[in-house]
Short mmCIF file of C-alpha atoms and ligand atoms in Angstrom, two decimals:
data_model
loop_
_atom_site.label_atom_id
_atom_site.label_comp_id
_atom_site.label_asym_id
_atom_site.label_seq_id
_atom_site.Cartn_x
_atom_site.Cartn_y
_atom_site.Cartn_z
CA UNK A 1 0.00 0.00 0.00
CA UNK A 2 1.27 3.50 -0.78
CA UNK A 3 2.60 5.58 2.08
CA UNK A 4 1.38 9.16 2.28
CA UNK A 5 2.83 11.74 4.66
CA UNK A 6 0.78 14.54 6.19
CA UNK A 7 2.58 17.46 7.83
CA UNK A 8 0.58 19.68 10.15
CA UNK A 9 1.06 23.44 10.28
CA UNK A 10 3.12 22.99 13.47
CA UNK A 11 5.51 20.65 11.66
CA UNK A 12 4.24 17.39 13.09
CA UNK A 13 4.62 14.72 10.43
CA UNK A 14 2.66 11.49 10.22
CA UNK A 15 2.83 8.82 7.52
CA UNK A 16 -0.10 6.51 6.82
CA UNK A 17 -0.57 3.47 4.63
CA UNK A 18 -3.32 4.24 2.14
CA UNK A 19 -5.50 1.69 0.38
CA UNK A 20 -5.56 1.82 -3.39
CA UNK A 21 -8.74 3.41 -4.71
CA UNK A 22 -9.64 5.31 -1.57
CA UNK A 23 -9.22 9.05 -1.38
CA UNK A 24 -6.22 10.69 0.22
CA UNK A 25 -8.69 12.28 2.66
CA UNK A 26 -10.05 8.86 3.66
CA UNK A 27 -6.53 7.55 4.24
CA UNK A 28 -5.98 10.36 6.74
CA UNK A 29 -9.38 10.04 8.39
CA UNK A 30 -8.98 6.29 8.86
CA UNK A 31 -6.02 7.09 11.12
CA UNK A 32 -7.81 10.02 12.79
CA UNK A 33 -5.08 12.41 11.73
CA UNK A 34 -5.51 16.03 12.81
CA UNK A 35 -5.43 18.78 10.21
CA UNK A 36 -8.27 17.53 8.02
CA UNK A 37 -11.94 17.78 8.98
CA UNK A 38 -13.83 16.41 5.98
CA UNK A 39 -17.26 17.54 7.14
CA UNK A 40 -19.05 16.41 3.98
CA UNK A 41 -17.52 12.96 3.94
CA UNK A 42 -15.88 13.36 0.57
CA UNK A 43 -18.66 14.83 -1.56
CA UNK A 44 -16.68 17.91 -2.57
CA UNK A 45 -19.03 20.26 -0.76
CA UNK A 46 -17.22 21.48 2.36
CA UNK A 47 -13.55 22.18 1.49
CA UNK A 48 -12.45 21.14 5.00
CA UNK A 49 -10.17 18.50 3.53
CA UNK A 50 -7.95 21.19 2.01
CA UNK A 51 -4.23 20.48 1.93
CA UNK A 52 -1.14 21.64 0.09
CA UNK A 53 0.37 18.98 -2.14
CA UNK A 54 4.16 19.09 -2.02
CA UNK A 55 5.63 20.68 -5.12
CA UNK A 56 7.38 17.44 -6.03
CA UNK A 57 3.99 15.71 -6.25
CA UNK A 58 1.54 18.27 -7.60
CA UNK A 59 2.34 17.43 -11.23
CA UNK A 60 1.85 13.71 -10.61
CA UNK A 61 -1.83 13.90 -9.77
CA UNK A 62 -4.70 14.71 -12.12
CA UNK A 63 -5.71 18.39 -12.16
CA UNK A 64 -8.66 19.59 -10.12
CA UNK A 65 -12.06 19.25 -11.74
CA UNK A 66 -14.58 22.09 -12.01
CA UNK A 67 -16.37 21.17 -8.76
CA UNK A 68 -13.10 21.04 -6.83
CA UNK A 69 -11.95 24.34 -8.32
CA UNK A 70 -15.22 25.96 -7.27
CA UNK A 71 -14.88 24.66 -3.71
CA UNK A 72 -11.25 25.72 -3.49
CA UNK A 73 -12.41 29.31 -3.96
CA UNK A 74 -13.98 28.98 -0.50
CA UNK A 75 -10.87 27.95 1.42
CA UNK A 76 -8.71 30.20 3.55
CA UNK A 77 -5.02 30.52 2.74
CA UNK A 78 -5.27 29.11 -0.79
CA UNK A 79 -1.99 28.45 -2.58
CA UNK A 80 -1.10 27.28 -6.08
CA UNK A 81 -0.72 23.74 -4.76
CA UNK A 82 -3.99 23.71 -2.83
CA UNK A 83 -6.15 20.64 -3.38
CA UNK A 84 -9.13 18.95 -1.78
CA UNK A 85 -7.81 15.62 -0.58
CA UNK A 86 -11.18 13.91 -1.02
CA UNK A 87 -10.75 14.43 -4.76
CA UNK A 88 -7.37 12.70 -5.00
CA UNK A 89 -7.57 8.95 -5.51
CA UNK A 90 -4.79 6.82 -4.08
CA UNK A 91 -2.81 5.02 -6.79
CA UNK A 92 0.47 3.12 -6.61
CA UNK A 93 2.20 6.14 -8.14
CA UNK A 94 1.38 8.21 -5.07
CA UNK A 95 3.65 6.16 -2.81
CA UNK A 96 5.73 8.70 -0.89
CA UNK A 97 3.47 11.68 -1.53
CA UNK A 98 3.73 14.55 0.96
CA UNK A 99 0.97 17.01 1.85
CA UNK A 100 0.80 19.88 4.33
CA UNK A 101 -2.37 20.84 6.13
CA UNK A 102 -3.30 24.52 6.50
CA UNK A 103 -3.31 26.52 9.71
CA UNK A 104 -7.03 27.09 9.25
CA UNK A 105 -7.65 23.39 9.93
CA UNK A 106 -5.59 23.05 13.13
FE1 LIG B 201 -15.73 17.83 1.97
FE2 LIG B 201 -13.49 17.10 0.70
S1 LIG B 201 -14.40 16.21 2.43
S2 LIG B 201 -14.84 18.71 0.20
#
């Protein structure tokens, strides 16, 4: 299973094993990681699963769809590498991916 690392705003780093086919958000929630809220459960309607995908990984995932782009306009502290983790599907190619969670979700 791919390993995905989440780094909180305070620098705390945690790596989880993610199941193929689940969302990156679900991989974090299964381990009760802080930094992601995921109020809507992955339906792209809350934006509380916002995270910053490490620059080394942002080009390796599919671009955001229209619904995700619309929701990203609602997040605080948006950056060029902002994504909604519920919209990123875990694939073998994501092994080693690093994301940072925003201060607004601490
Ligand atoms: Fe709600 Fe991702 S969990 S938008």
